[in-house]
Tab-separated table of C-alpha atoms and ligand atoms in Angstrom:
chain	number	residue	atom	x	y	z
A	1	UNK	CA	68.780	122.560	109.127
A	2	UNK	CA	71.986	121.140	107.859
A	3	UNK	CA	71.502	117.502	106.406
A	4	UNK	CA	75.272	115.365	107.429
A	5	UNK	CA	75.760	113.414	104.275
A	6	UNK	CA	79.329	112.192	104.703
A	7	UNK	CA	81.535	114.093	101.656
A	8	UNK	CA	84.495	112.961	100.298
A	9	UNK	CA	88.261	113.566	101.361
A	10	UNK	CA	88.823	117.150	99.087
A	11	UNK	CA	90.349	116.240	96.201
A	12	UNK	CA	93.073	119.063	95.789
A	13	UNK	CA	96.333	117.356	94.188
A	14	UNK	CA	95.655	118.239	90.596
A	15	UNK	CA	96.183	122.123	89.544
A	16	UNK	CA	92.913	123.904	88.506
A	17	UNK	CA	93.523	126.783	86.355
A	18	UNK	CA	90.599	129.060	86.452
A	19	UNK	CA	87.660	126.720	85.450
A	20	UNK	CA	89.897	123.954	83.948
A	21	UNK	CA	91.091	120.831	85.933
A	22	UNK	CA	94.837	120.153	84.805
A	23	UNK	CA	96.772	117.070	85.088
A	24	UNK	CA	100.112	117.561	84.602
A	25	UNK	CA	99.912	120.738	84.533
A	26	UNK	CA	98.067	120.607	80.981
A	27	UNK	CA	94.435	121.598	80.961
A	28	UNK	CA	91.850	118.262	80.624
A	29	UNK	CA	90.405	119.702	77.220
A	30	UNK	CA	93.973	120.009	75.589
A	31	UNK	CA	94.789	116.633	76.525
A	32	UNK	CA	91.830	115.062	75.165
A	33	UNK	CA	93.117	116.979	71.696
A	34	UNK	CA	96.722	115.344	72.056
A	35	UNK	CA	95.058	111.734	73.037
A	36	UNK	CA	92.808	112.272	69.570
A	37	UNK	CA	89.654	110.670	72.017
A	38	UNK	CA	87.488	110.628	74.868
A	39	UNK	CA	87.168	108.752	76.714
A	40	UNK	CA	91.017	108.666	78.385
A	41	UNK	CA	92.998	107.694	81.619
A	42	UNK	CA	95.579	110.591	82.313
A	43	UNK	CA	98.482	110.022	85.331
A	44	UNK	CA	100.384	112.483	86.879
A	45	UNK	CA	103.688	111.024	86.824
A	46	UNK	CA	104.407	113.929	89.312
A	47	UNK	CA	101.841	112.652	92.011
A	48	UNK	CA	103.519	109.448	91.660
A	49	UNK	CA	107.077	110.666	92.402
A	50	UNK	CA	105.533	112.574	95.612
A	51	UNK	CA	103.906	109.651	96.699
A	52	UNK	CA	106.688	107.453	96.831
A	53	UNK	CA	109.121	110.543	98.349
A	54	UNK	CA	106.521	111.140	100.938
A	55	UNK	CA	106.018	107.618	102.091
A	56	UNK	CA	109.559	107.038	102.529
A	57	UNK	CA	110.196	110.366	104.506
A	58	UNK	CA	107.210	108.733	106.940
A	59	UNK	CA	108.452	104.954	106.899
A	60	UNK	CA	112.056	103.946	108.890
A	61	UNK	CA	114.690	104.120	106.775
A	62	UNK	CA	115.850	101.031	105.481
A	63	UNK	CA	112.153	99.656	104.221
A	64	UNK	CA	111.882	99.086	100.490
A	65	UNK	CA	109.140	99.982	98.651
A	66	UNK	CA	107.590	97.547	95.635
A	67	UNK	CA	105.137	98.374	93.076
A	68	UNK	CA	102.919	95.961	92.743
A	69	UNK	CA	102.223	96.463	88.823
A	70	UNK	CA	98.796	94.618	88.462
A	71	UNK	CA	97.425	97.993	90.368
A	72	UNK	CA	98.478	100.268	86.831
A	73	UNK	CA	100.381	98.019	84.397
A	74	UNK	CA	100.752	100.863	81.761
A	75	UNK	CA	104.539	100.462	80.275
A	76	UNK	CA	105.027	104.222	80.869
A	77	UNK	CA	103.572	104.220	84.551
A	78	UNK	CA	105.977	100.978	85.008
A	79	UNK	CA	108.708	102.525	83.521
A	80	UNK	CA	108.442	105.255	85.929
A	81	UNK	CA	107.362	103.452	89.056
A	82	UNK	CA	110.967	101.620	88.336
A	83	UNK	CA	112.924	104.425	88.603
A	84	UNK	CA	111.540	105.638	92.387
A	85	UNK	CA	110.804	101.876	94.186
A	86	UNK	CA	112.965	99.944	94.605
A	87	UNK	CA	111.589	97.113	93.009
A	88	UNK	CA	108.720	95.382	90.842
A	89	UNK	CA	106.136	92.421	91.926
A	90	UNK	CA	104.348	90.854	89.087
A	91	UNK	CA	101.163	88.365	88.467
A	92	UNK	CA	101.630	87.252	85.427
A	93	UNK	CA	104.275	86.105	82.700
A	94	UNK	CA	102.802	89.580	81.003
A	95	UNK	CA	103.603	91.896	83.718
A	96	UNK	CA	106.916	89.734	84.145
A	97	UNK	CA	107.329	90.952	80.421
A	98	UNK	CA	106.336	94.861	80.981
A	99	UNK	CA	108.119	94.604	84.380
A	100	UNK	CA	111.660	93.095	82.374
A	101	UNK	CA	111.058	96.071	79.727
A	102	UNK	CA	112.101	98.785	82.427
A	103	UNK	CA	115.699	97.432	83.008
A	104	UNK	CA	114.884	96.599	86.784
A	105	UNK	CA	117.491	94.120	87.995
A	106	UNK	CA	116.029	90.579	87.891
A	107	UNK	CA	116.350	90.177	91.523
A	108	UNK	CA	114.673	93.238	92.548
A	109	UNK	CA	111.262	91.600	90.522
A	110	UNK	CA	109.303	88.803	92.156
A	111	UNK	CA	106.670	87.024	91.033
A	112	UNK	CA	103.300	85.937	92.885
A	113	UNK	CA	100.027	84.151	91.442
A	114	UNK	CA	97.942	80.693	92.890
A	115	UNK	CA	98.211	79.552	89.325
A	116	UNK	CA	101.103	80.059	87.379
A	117	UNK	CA	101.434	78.289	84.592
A	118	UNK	CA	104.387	76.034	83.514
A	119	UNK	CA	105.306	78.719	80.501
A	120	UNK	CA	105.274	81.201	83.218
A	121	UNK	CA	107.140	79.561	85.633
A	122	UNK	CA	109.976	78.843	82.407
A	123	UNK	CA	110.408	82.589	81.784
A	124	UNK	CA	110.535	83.274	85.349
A	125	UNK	CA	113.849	80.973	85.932
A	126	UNK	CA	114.649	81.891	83.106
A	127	UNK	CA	114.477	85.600	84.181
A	128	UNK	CA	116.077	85.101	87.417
A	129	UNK	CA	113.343	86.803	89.022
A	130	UNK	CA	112.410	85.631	92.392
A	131	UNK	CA	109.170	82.912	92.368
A	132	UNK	CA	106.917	82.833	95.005
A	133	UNK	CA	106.096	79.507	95.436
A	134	UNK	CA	102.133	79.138	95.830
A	135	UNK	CA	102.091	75.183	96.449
A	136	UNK	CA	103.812	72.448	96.421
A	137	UNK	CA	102.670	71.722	93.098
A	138	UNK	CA	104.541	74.813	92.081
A	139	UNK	CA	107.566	73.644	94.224
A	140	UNK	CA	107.487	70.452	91.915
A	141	UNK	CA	107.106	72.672	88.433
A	142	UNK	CA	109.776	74.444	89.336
A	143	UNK	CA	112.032	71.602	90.323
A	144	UNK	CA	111.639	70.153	87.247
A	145	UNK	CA	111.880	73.248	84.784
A	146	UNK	CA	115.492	73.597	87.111
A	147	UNK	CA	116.181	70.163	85.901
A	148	UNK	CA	115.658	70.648	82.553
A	149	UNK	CA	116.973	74.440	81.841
A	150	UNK	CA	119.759	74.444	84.269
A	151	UNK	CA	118.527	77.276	85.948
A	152	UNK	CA	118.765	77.711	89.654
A	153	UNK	CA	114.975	78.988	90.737
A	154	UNK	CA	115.274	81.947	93.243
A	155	UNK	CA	112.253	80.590	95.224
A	156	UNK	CA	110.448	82.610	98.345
A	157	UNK	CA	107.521	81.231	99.973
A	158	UNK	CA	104.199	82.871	99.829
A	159	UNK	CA	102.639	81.994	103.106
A	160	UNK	CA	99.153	82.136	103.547
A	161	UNK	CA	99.195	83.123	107.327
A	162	UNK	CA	96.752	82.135	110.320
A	163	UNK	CA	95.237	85.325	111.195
A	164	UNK	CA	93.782	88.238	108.510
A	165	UNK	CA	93.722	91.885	107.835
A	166	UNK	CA	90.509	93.055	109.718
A	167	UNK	CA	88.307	95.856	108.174
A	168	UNK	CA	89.949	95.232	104.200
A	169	UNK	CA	88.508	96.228	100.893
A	170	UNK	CA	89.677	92.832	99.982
A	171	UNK	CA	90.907	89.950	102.489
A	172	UNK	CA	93.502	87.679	100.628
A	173	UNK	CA	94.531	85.817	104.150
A	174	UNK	CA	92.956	83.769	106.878
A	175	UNK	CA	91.500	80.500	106.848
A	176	UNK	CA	90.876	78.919	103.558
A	177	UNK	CA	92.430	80.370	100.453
A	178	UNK	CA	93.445	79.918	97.337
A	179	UNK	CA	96.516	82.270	97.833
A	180	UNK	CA	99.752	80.658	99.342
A	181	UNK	CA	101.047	77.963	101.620
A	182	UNK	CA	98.995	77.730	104.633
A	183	UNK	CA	101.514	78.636	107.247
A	184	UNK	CA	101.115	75.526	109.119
A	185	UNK	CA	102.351	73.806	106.226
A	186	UNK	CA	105.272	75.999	105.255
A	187	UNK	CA	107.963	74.140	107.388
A	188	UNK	CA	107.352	70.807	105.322
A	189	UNK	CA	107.479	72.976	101.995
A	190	UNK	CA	111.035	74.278	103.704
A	191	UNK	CA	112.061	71.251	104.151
A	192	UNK	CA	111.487	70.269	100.426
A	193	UNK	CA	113.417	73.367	99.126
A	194	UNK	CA	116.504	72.467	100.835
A	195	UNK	CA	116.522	68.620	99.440
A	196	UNK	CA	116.567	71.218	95.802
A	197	UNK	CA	118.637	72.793	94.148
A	198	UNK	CA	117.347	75.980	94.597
A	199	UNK	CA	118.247	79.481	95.767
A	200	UNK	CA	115.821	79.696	99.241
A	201	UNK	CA	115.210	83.802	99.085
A	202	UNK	CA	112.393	84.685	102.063
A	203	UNK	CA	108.709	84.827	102.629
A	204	UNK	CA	105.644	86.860	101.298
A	205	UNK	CA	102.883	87.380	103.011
A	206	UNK	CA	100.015	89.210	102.134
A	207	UNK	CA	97.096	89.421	104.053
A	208	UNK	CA	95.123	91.643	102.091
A	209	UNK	CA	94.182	95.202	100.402
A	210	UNK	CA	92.570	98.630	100.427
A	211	UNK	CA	92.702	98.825	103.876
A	212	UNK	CA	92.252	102.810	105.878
A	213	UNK	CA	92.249	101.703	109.105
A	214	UNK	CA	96.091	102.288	110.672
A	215	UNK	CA	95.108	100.198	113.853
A	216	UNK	CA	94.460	97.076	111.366
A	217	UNK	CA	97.547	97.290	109.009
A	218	UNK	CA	99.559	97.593	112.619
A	219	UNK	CA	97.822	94.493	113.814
A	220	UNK	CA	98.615	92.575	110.871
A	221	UNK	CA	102.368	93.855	110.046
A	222	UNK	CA	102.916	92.511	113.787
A	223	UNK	CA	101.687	89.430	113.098
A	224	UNK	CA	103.093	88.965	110.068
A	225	UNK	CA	106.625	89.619	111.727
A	226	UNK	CA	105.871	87.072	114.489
A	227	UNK	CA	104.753	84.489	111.713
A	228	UNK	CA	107.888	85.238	109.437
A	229	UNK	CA	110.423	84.930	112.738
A	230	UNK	CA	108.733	81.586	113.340
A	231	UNK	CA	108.779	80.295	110.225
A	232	UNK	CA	112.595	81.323	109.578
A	233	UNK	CA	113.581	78.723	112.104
A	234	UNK	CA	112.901	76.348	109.802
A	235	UNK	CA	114.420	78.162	106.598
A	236	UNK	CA	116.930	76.285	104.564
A	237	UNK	CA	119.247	79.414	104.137
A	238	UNK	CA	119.574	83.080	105.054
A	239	UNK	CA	115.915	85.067	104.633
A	240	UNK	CA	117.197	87.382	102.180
A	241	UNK	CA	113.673	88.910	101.704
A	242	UNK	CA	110.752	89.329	104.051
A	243	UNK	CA	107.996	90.970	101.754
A	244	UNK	CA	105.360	92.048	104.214
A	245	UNK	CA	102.494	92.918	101.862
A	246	UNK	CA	100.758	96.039	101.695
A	247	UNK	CA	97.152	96.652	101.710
A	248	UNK	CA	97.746	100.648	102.587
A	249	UNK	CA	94.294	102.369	100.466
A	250	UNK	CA	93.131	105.418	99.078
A	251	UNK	CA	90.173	106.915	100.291
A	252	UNK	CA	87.080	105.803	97.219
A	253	UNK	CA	84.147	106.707	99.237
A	254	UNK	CA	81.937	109.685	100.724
A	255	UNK	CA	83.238	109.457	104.460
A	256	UNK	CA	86.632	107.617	103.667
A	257	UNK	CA	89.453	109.405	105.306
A	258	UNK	CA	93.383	109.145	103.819
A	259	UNK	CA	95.351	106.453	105.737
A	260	UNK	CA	97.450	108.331	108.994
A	261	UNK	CA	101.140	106.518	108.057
A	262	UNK	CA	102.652	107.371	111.682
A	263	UNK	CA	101.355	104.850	113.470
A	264	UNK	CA	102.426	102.280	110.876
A	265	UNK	CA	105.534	103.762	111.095
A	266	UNK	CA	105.753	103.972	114.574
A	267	UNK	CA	105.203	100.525	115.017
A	268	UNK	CA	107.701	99.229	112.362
A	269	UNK	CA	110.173	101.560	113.763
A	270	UNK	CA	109.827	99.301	117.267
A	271	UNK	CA	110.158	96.154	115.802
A	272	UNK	CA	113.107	96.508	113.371
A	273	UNK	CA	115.536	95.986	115.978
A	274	UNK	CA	114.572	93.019	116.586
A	275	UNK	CA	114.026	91.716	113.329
A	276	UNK	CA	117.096	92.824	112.182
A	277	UNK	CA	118.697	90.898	115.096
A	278	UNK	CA	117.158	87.785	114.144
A	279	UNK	CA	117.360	88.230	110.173
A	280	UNK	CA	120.565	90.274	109.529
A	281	UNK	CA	120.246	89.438	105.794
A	282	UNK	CA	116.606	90.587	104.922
A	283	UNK	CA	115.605	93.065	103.327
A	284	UNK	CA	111.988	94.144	104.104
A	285	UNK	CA	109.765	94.822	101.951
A	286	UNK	CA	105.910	97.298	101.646
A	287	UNK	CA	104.528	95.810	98.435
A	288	UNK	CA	101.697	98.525	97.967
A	289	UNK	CA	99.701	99.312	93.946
A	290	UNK	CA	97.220	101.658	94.536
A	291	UNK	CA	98.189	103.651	97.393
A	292	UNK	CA	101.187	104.571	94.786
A	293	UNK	CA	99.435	105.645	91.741
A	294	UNK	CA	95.795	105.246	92.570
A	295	UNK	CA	95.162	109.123	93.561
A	296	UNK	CA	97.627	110.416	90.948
A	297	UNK	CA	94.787	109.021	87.613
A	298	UNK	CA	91.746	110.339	86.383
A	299	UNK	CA	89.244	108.681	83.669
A	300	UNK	CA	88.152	111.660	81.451
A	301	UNK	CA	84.386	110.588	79.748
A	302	UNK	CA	82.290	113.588	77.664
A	303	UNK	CA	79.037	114.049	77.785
A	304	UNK	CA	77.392	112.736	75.097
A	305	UNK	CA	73.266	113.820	76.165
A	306	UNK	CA	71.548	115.257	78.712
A	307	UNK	CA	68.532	113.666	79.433
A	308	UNK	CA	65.729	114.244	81.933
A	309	UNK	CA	63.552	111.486	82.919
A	310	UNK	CA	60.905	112.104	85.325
A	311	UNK	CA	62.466	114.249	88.693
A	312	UNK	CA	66.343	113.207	87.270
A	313	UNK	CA	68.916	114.589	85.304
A	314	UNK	CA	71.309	111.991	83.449
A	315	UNK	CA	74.273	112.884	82.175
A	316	UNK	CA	75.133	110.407	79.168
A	317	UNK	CA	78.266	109.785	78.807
A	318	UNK	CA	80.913	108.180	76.247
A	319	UNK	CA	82.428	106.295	79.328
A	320	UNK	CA	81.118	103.969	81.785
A	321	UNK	CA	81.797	100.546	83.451
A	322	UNK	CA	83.576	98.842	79.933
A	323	UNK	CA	86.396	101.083	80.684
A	324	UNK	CA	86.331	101.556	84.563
A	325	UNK	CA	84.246	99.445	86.698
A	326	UNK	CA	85.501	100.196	89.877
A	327	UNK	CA	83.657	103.422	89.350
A	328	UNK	CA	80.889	101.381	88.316
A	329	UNK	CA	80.664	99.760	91.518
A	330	UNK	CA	81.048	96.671	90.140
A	331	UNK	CA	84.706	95.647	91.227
A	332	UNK	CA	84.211	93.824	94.851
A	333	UNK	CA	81.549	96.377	95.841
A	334	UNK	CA	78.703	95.556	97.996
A	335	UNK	CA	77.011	98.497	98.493
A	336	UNK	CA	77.764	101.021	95.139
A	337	UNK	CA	79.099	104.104	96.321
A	338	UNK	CA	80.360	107.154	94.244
A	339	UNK	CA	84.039	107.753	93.171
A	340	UNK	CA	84.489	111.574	93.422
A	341	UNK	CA	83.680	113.285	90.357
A	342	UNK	CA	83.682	116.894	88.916
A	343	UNK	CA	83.411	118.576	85.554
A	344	UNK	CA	86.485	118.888	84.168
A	345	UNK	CA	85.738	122.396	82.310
A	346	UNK	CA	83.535	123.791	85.165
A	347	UNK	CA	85.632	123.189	88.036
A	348	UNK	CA	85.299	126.949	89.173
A	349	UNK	CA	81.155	127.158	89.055
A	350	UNK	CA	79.507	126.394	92.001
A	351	UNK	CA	76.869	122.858	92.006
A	352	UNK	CA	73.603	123.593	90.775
A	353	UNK	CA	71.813	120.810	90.383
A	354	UNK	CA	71.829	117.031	91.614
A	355	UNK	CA	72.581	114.387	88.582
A	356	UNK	CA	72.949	110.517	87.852
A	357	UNK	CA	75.979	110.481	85.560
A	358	UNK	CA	75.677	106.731	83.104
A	359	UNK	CA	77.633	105.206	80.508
A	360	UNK	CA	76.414	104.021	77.002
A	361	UNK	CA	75.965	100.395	77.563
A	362	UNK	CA	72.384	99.188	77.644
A	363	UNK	CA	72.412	98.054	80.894
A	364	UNK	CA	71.738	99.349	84.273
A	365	UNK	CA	74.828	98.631	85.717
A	366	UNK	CA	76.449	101.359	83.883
A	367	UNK	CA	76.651	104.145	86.500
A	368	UNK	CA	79.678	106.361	87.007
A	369	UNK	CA	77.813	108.599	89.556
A	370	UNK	CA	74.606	108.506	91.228
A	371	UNK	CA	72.697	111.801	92.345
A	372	UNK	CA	75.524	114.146	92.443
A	373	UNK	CA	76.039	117.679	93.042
A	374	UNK	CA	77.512	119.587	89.942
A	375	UNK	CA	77.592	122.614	88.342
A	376	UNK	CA	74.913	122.651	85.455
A	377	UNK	CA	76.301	120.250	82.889
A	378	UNK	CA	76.635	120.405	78.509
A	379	UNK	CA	76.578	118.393	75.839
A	380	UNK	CA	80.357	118.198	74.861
A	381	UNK	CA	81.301	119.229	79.070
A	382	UNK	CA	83.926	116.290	80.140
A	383	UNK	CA	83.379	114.392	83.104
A	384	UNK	CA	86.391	113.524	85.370
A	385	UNK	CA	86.112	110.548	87.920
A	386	UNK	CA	89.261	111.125	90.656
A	387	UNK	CA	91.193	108.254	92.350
A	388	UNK	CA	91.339	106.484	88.936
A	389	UNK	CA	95.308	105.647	88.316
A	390	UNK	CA	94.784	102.294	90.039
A	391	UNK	CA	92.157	99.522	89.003
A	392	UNK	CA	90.729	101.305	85.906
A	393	UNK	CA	91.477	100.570	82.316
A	394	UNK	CA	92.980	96.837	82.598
A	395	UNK	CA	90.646	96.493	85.390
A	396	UNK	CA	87.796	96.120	83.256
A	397	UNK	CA	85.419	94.416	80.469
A	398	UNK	CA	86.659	96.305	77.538
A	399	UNK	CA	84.749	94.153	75.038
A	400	UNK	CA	81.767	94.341	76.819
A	401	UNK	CA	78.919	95.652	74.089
A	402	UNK	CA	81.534	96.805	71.380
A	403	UNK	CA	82.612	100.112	72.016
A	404	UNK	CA	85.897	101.697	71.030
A	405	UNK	CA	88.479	101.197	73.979
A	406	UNK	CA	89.563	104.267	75.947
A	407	UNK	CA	93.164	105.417	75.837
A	408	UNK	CA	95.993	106.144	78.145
A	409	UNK	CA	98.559	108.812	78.732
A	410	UNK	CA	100.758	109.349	81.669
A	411	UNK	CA	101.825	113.338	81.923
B	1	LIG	C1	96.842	92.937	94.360
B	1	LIG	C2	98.058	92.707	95.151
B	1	LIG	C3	98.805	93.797	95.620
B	1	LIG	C4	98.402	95.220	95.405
B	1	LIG	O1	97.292	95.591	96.130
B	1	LIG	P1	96.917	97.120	96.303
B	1	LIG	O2	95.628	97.145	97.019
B	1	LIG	O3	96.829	97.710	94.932
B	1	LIG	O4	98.023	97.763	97.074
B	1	LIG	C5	99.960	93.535	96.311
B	1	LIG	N1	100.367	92.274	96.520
B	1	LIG	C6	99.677	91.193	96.097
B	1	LIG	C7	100.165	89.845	96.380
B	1	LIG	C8	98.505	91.386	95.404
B	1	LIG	O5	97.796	90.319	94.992
């Protein structure tokens, strides 16, 4: 009798080279000589290039692509994202800085956040990189930095719409919210701009993240296109930029399946003409983090024990939530699932026995798998936990209890 335990997606994009998982093409083990530690985060910078290439052979021409940089904000993985997207949106006057770093023209970076403060909202004008205005409060900050500086503020609006993405990992739209303008009171806040000296660029709306279902993300891209048509009519200038959000995700979880683009595509394929027609001047705009670099990282922990306690195995390992506590199940979880994981130096041996893999902390939060099937695990063995370039290292409480940080490396 066969027991149907959903499985996760196969995880097949990084080489394995006899028993040894590569990233990069360079065996786990050598890397965690050249990092000098475990544990580490290493990105395929390859994956990352794919990813982008193969989204834009599904989407209709024409669409541009933003990395949303909160998702991996690692300089390198920036840098690189730069070069293939065609441009940056940042949360913060840090990622403003990192984002700046890579040479990415000032008005392909924008900059969202419900609280930007008024040292932020200085090196943005000062930037040129395009604000989007969270509130009217913001409206008046930025008026009066303009005043000040000079500076004209390239200003779009971030509308928080009427309706929301259904069946998210993380709704950021609908109803109340602490993100954006609530669309009903976006033609007053046009209104405002235009009294302003101020350049008037276009609208973002977001309505919200880690989403698999292609029926939703349809739904809400073609509301999100009504809303921004309706909303233009009251626009004080050209809509130079519609960014549509994102919200495309990876598949985490035992019976997650990988997002189907075409009927996305499809769909934005049917509306462009019409959008086009009514906004000759925009340029439209995917704003996606994870979905780009999310399946292309690993976390790398080693075990540090092996310890049997009762009927279980735990694995003990140098790693745990302090470093990545997505994995945790601690990062907007409700029910803690497992990331995928394997054993980075026995990726050829076949599972032998069913293990709870922990982290050092003394608490029992700090779970990076629970009752897993793997080959029969060492001292010294490194663990890998997949789907890990997105959300990890600046994702997490890396002071929590005192231990050593983990490092990075993009290969
Ligand atoms: C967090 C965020 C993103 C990125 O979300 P992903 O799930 O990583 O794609 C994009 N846009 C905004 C406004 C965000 O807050």
């Amino acid at each position: 009798m066969s027991e149907k335990r959903p499985s996760h997606v196969p995880i097949d994009n990084f080489e394995v080279k006899g028993n040894t998982l590569c990233v990069g093409g360079v065996p786990v083990p050598d890397l965690a000589e050249r990092v000098g530690q475990t544990p580490f985060y290493a990105y395929d910078r390859q994956l990352m290039t794919e990813r982008v290439q193969a989204l834009r052979a599904a989407l209709p021409a024409g669409i541009s692509i933003h990395y949303a940089i909160k998702a991996n904000p690692m300089p390198a993985v920036v840098d690189h994202m730069a070069k293939h997207v065609d441009g940056l949106d940042v949360a913060s006057g840090g990622e403003l800085r990192v984002a700046l770093d890579t040479g990415a023209p000032p008005a392909t970076i924008s900059f969202a956040g419900p609280g930007k403060s008024p040292a932020e909202l200085r090196a943005a004008l000062a930037a040129g990189v395009t604000i989007n205005l969270e509130s009217e409060t913001e409206l008046s900050r930025v008026v009066a930095i303009a005043e000040t500086t000079g500076h004209t503020p390239q200003v779009a609006v971030r509308v928080n719409p009427d309706f929301e993405l259904k069946a998210s990992g993380m709704r950021m739209s609908g109803g109340a919210k602490p993100f954006g303008v609530d669309a009903e009171r976006v033609p007053e806040l046009l209104h405002r701009i235009r009294d302003h000296q101020l350049h008037f660029r276009g609208f973002h709306i977001f309505s919200g993240s880690q989403n698999l279902r292609a029926d939703a993300l349809v739904e809400a891209q073609g509301l999100t296109l009504d809303l921004a048509l309706r909303l233009a009519e009251s626009a004080p200038g050209p809509v130079e930029m519609l960014n549509i959000g994102g919200g495309f995700g990876i598949p985490y979880f035992p019976g997650d399946q990988h997002l189907n683009l075409a009927p996305v595509a499809e769909h934005l394929d049917a509306r462009l003409p019409q959008v086009r027609a009514c906004l000759p001047e925009a340029e439209i705009i995917l704003e996606l983090g994870r979905y780009l670099v999310g399946e292309a990282g690993i976390y790398v922990a080693e075990v540090l024990d092996r310890k049997v306690s009762r009927d279980r195995v735990f694995l003990v390992t140098n790693g745990g939530l302090h470093h990545h506590l997505a994995a945790s199940g601690n990062f907007g979880q409700v029910i803690r699932k497992n990331y995928p994981v394997a054993i980075a130096n026995r990726m050829a041996e076949t599972p032998r026995e069913t293990v709870d893999i922990v982290g050092p902390l003394c608490t029992p939060l700090d779970i990076l798998a629970q009752q897993v099937q793997l080959p029969k695990a060492e001292v010294g063995d490194l663990i890998a936990v997949f789907q890990s370039g997105a959300y990890g290292y600046t994702a997490s409480p890396t002071r929590f209890l005192g231990h050593p940080e983990p490092v990075e490396t993009l290969v």
